[in-house]
Short mmCIF file of C-alpha atoms in Angstrom, two decimals:
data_model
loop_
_atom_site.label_atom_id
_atom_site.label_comp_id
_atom_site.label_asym_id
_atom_site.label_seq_id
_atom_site.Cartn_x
_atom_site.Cartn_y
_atom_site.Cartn_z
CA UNK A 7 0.00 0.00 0.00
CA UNK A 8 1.48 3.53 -1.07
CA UNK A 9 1.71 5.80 1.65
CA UNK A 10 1.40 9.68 1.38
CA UNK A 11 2.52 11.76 4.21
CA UNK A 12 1.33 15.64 3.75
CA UNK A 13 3.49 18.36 5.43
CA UNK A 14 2.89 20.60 6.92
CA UNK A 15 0.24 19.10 9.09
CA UNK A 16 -0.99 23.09 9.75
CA UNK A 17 0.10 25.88 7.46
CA UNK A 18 -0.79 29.55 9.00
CA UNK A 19 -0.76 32.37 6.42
CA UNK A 20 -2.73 35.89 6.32
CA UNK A 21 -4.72 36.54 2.71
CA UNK A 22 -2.75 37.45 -0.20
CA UNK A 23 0.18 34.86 0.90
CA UNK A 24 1.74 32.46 -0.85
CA UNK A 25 1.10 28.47 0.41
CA UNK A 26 2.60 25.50 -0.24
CA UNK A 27 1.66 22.23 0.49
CA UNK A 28 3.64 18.70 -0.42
CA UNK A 29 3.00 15.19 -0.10
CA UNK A 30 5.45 12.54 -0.28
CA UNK A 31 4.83 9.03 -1.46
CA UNK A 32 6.23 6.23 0.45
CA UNK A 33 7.07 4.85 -3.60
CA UNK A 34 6.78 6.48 -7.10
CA UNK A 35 3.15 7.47 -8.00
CA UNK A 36 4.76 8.70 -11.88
CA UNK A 37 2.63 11.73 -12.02
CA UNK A 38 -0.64 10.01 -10.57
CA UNK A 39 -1.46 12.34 -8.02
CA UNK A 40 -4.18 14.02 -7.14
CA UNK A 41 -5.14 17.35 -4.67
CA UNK A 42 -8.71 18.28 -3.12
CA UNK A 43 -10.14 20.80 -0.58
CA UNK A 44 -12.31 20.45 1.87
CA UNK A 45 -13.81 22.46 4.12
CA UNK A 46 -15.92 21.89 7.26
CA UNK A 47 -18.95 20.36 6.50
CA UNK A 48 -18.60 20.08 3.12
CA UNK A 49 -17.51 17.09 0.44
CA UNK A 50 -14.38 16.55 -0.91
CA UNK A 51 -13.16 19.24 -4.21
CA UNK A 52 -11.36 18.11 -6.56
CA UNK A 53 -8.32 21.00 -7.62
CA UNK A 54 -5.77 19.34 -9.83
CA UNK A 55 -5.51 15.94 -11.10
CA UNK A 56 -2.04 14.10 -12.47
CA UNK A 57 0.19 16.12 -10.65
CA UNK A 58 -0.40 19.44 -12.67
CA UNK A 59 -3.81 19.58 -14.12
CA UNK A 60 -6.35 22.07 -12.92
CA UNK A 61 -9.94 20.52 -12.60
CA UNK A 62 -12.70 22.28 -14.27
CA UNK A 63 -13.54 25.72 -12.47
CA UNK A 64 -10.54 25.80 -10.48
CA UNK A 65 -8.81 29.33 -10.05
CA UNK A 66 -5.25 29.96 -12.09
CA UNK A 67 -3.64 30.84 -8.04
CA UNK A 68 -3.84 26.95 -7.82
CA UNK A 69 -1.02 24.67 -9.47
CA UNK A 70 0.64 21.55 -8.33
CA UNK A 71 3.98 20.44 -9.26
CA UNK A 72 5.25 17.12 -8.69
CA UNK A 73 6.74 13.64 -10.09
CA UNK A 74 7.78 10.13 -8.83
CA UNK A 75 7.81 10.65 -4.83
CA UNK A 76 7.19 14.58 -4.58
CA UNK A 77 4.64 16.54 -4.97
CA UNK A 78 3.75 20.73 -4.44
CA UNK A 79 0.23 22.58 -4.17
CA UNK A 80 0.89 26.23 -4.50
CA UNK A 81 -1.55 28.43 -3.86
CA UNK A 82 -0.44 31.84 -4.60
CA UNK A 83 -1.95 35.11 -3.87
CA UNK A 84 -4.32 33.30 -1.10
CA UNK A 85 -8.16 34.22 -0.97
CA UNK A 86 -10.22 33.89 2.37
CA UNK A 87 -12.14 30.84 0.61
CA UNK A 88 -8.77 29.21 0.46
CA UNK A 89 -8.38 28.30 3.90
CA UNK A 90 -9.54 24.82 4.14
CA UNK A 91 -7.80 21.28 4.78
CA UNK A 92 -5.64 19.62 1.34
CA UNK A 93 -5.54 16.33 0.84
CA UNK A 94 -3.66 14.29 -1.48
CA UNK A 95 -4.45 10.89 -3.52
CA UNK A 96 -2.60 8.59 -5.53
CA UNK A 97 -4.34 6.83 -8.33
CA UNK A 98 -0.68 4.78 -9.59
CA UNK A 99 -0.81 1.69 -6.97
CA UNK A 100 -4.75 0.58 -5.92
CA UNK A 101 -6.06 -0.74 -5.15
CA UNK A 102 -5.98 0.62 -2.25
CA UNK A 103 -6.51 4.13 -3.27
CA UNK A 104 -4.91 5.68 -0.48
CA UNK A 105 -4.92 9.94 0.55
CA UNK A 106 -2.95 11.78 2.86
CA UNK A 107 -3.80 12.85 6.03
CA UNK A 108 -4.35 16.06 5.25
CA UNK A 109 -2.81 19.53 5.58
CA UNK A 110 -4.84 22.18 7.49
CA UNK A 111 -4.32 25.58 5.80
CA UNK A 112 -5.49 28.47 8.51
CA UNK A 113 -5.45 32.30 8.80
CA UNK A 114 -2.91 33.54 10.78
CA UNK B 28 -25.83 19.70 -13.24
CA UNK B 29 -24.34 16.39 -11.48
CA UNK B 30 -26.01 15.38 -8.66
CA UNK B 31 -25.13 12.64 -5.84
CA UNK B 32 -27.15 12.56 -3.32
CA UNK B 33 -26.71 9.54 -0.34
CA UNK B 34 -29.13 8.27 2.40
CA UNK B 35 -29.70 5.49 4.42
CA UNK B 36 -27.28 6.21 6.90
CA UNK B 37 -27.94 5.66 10.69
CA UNK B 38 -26.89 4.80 14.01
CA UNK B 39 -26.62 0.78 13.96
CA UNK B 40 -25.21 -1.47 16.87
CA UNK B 41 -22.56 -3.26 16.64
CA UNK B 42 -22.74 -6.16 14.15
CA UNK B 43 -25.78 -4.54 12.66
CA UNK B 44 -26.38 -4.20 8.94
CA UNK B 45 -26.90 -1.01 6.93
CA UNK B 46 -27.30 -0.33 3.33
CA UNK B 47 -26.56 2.99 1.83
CA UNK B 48 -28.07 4.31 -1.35
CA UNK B 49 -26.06 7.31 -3.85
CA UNK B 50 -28.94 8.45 -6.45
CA UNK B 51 -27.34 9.66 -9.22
CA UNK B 52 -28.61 12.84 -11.73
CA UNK B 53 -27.15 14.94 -14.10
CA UNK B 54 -25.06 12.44 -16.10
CA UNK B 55 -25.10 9.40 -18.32
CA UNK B 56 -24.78 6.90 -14.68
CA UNK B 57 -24.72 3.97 -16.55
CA UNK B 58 -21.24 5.11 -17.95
CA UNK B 59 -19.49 6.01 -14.84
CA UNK B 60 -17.34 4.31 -12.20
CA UNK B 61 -18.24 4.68 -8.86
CA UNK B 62 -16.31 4.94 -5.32
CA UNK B 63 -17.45 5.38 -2.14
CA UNK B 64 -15.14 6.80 0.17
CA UNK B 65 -15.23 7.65 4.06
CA UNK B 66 -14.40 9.94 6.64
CA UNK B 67 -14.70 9.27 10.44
CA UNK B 68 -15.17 12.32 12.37
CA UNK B 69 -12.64 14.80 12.88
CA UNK B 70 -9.98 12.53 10.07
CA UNK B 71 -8.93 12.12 6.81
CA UNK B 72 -10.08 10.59 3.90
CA UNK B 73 -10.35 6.72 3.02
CA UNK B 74 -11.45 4.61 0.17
CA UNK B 75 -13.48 2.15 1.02
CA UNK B 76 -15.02 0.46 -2.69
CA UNK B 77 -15.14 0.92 -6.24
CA UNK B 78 -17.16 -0.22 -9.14
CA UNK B 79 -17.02 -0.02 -12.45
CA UNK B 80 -19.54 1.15 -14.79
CA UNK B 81 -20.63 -2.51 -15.79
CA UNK B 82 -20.01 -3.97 -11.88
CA UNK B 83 -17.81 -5.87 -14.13
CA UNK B 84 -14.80 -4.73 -11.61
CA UNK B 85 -15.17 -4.70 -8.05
CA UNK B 86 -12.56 -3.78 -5.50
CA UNK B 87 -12.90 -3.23 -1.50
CA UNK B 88 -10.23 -1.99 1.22
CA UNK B 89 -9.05 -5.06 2.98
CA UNK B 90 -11.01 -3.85 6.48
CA UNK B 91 -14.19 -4.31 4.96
CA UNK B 92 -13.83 -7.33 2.76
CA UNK B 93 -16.40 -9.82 3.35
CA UNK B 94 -18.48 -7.40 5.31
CA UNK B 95 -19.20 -4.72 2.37
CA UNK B 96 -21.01 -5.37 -1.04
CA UNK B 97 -21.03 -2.75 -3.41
CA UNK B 98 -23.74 -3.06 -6.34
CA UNK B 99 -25.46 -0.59 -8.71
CA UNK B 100 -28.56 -0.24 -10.85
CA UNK B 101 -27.41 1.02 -14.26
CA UNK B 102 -31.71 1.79 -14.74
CA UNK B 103 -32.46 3.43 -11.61
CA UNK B 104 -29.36 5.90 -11.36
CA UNK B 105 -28.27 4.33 -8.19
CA UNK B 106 -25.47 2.97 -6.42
CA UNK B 107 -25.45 1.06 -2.96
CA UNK B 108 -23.55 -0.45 -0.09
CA UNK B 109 -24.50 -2.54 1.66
CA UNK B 110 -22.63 -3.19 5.37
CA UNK B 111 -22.46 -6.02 7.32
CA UNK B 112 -20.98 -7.05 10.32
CA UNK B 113 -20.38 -3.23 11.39
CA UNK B 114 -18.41 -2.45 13.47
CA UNK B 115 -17.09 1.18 15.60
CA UNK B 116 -14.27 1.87 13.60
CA UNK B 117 -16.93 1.92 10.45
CA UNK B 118 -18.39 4.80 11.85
CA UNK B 119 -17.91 7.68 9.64
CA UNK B 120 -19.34 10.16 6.62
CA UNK B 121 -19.53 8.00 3.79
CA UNK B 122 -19.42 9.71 0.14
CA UNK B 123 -20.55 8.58 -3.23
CA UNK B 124 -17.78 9.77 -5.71
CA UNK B 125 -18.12 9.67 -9.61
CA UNK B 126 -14.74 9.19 -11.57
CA UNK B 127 -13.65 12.08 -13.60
CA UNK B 128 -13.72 10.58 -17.54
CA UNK B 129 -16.63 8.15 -18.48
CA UNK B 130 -15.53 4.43 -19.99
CA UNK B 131 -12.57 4.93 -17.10
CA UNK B 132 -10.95 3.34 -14.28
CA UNK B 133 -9.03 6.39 -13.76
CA UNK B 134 -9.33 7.11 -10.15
CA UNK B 135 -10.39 10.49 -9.90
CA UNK B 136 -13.02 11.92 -7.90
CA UNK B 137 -14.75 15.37 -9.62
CA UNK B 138 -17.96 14.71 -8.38
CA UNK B 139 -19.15 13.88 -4.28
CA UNK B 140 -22.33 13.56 -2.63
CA UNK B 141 -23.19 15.42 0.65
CA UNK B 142 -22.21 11.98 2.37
CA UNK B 143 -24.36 10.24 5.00
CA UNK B 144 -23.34 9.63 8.70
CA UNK B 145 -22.97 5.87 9.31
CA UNK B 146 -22.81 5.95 13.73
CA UNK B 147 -21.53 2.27 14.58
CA UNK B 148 -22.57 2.12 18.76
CA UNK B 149 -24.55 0.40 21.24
#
């Protein structure tokens, strides 16, 4: 089973930052990696899909970066809708599918 | 407009039985893979089974193998699982989730339900 281990566990940044968020695999994932928001209440969102590919609706400020083991969200120019809780996937190895624990992103 | 919208969740006792429905609108169902996926309260994110759009392919997390049966009904829109056996650490938010491209197994989730609370207690 691939293991992805997010860091930070809690990011703290005012509006208008820059964030960034990685996940490490515990093996390569190529670029089969996926990132989604979530905030309280609410379902799952899918952002960006294989590493790099913006979902459908998703704003420009959100890219991911990433091959093999190691992987980047960056979120630049941070919104107050931003701050939420990231979690990664990995679609290479499954099943299991298997996500990260999640990175909490709060304003500081 | 997609729409997933789950029910039938509950508070069961232990080794109780539950089935949970996903009623699918907005899309062609009948050509989508399906996932559902949980969240206990206060954690992450885990798959728990996935079906393809035939229920030709069928795949389960090892923790509820032999306790879980996921099934769908191409003609009424709808997905289920059903849960045997239950147990507290099934107790969580459990989401429908459509896979991104039609005719694929590529596991990617653009489209959730609200989820349904599953409470495993006695």
């Amino acid at each position: 089973e691939i293991v992805l281990t997010q860091s930070p566990a809690t990011l703290s940044l005012s509006p208008g930052e820059r964030a960034t968020l990685s996940c490490r695999a515990s093996q390569s994932v190529s670029s089969y990696l996926v990132w989604y928001q979530q905030k309280p209440g609410q379902a799952p969102r899918l952002l960006i899909y294989d590493a790099s590919n913006r979902a459908t609706g998703i704003p420009a400020r959100f890219s991911g970066s990433g091959s093999g083991t190691d992987f980047t969200l960056t979120i630049s120019n941070l919104e107050p809708e931003d701050f939420a809780v990231y979690y990664c996937q990995q679609r290479q190895h499954w099943p299991p599918i298997t996500f990260g624990q999640g990175t909490r992103l709060e304003i500081k | 407009e997609v729409q997933l919208v789950e029910s039938g969740g509950g508070l069961v006792q232990p080794g109780g039985s539950l089935t949970l429905s996903c009623a699918a609108s907005g899309f062609t169902f009948s050509t989508y893979s399906m996932n559902w996926v949980r969240q206990a309260p206060g954690k992450g994110l885990e798959w728990v089974s996935y079906i393809s759009s035939s229920s030709s392919d069928i795949y389960y997390r090892d923790s509820v193998k032999g306790r879980f049966t996921i099934s769908r009904d191409n003609a009424k829109n709808s997905l289920y699982l059903q849960m045997n056996s239950l147990r507290a650490e099934d107790t969580a938010v459990y989401y429908c989730a459509r896979i991104l491209r039609p005719g694929s197994a590529d596991q990617i989730f653009d489209s959730w339900g609200q989820g349904t609370l599953v409470t495993v207690s006695s």
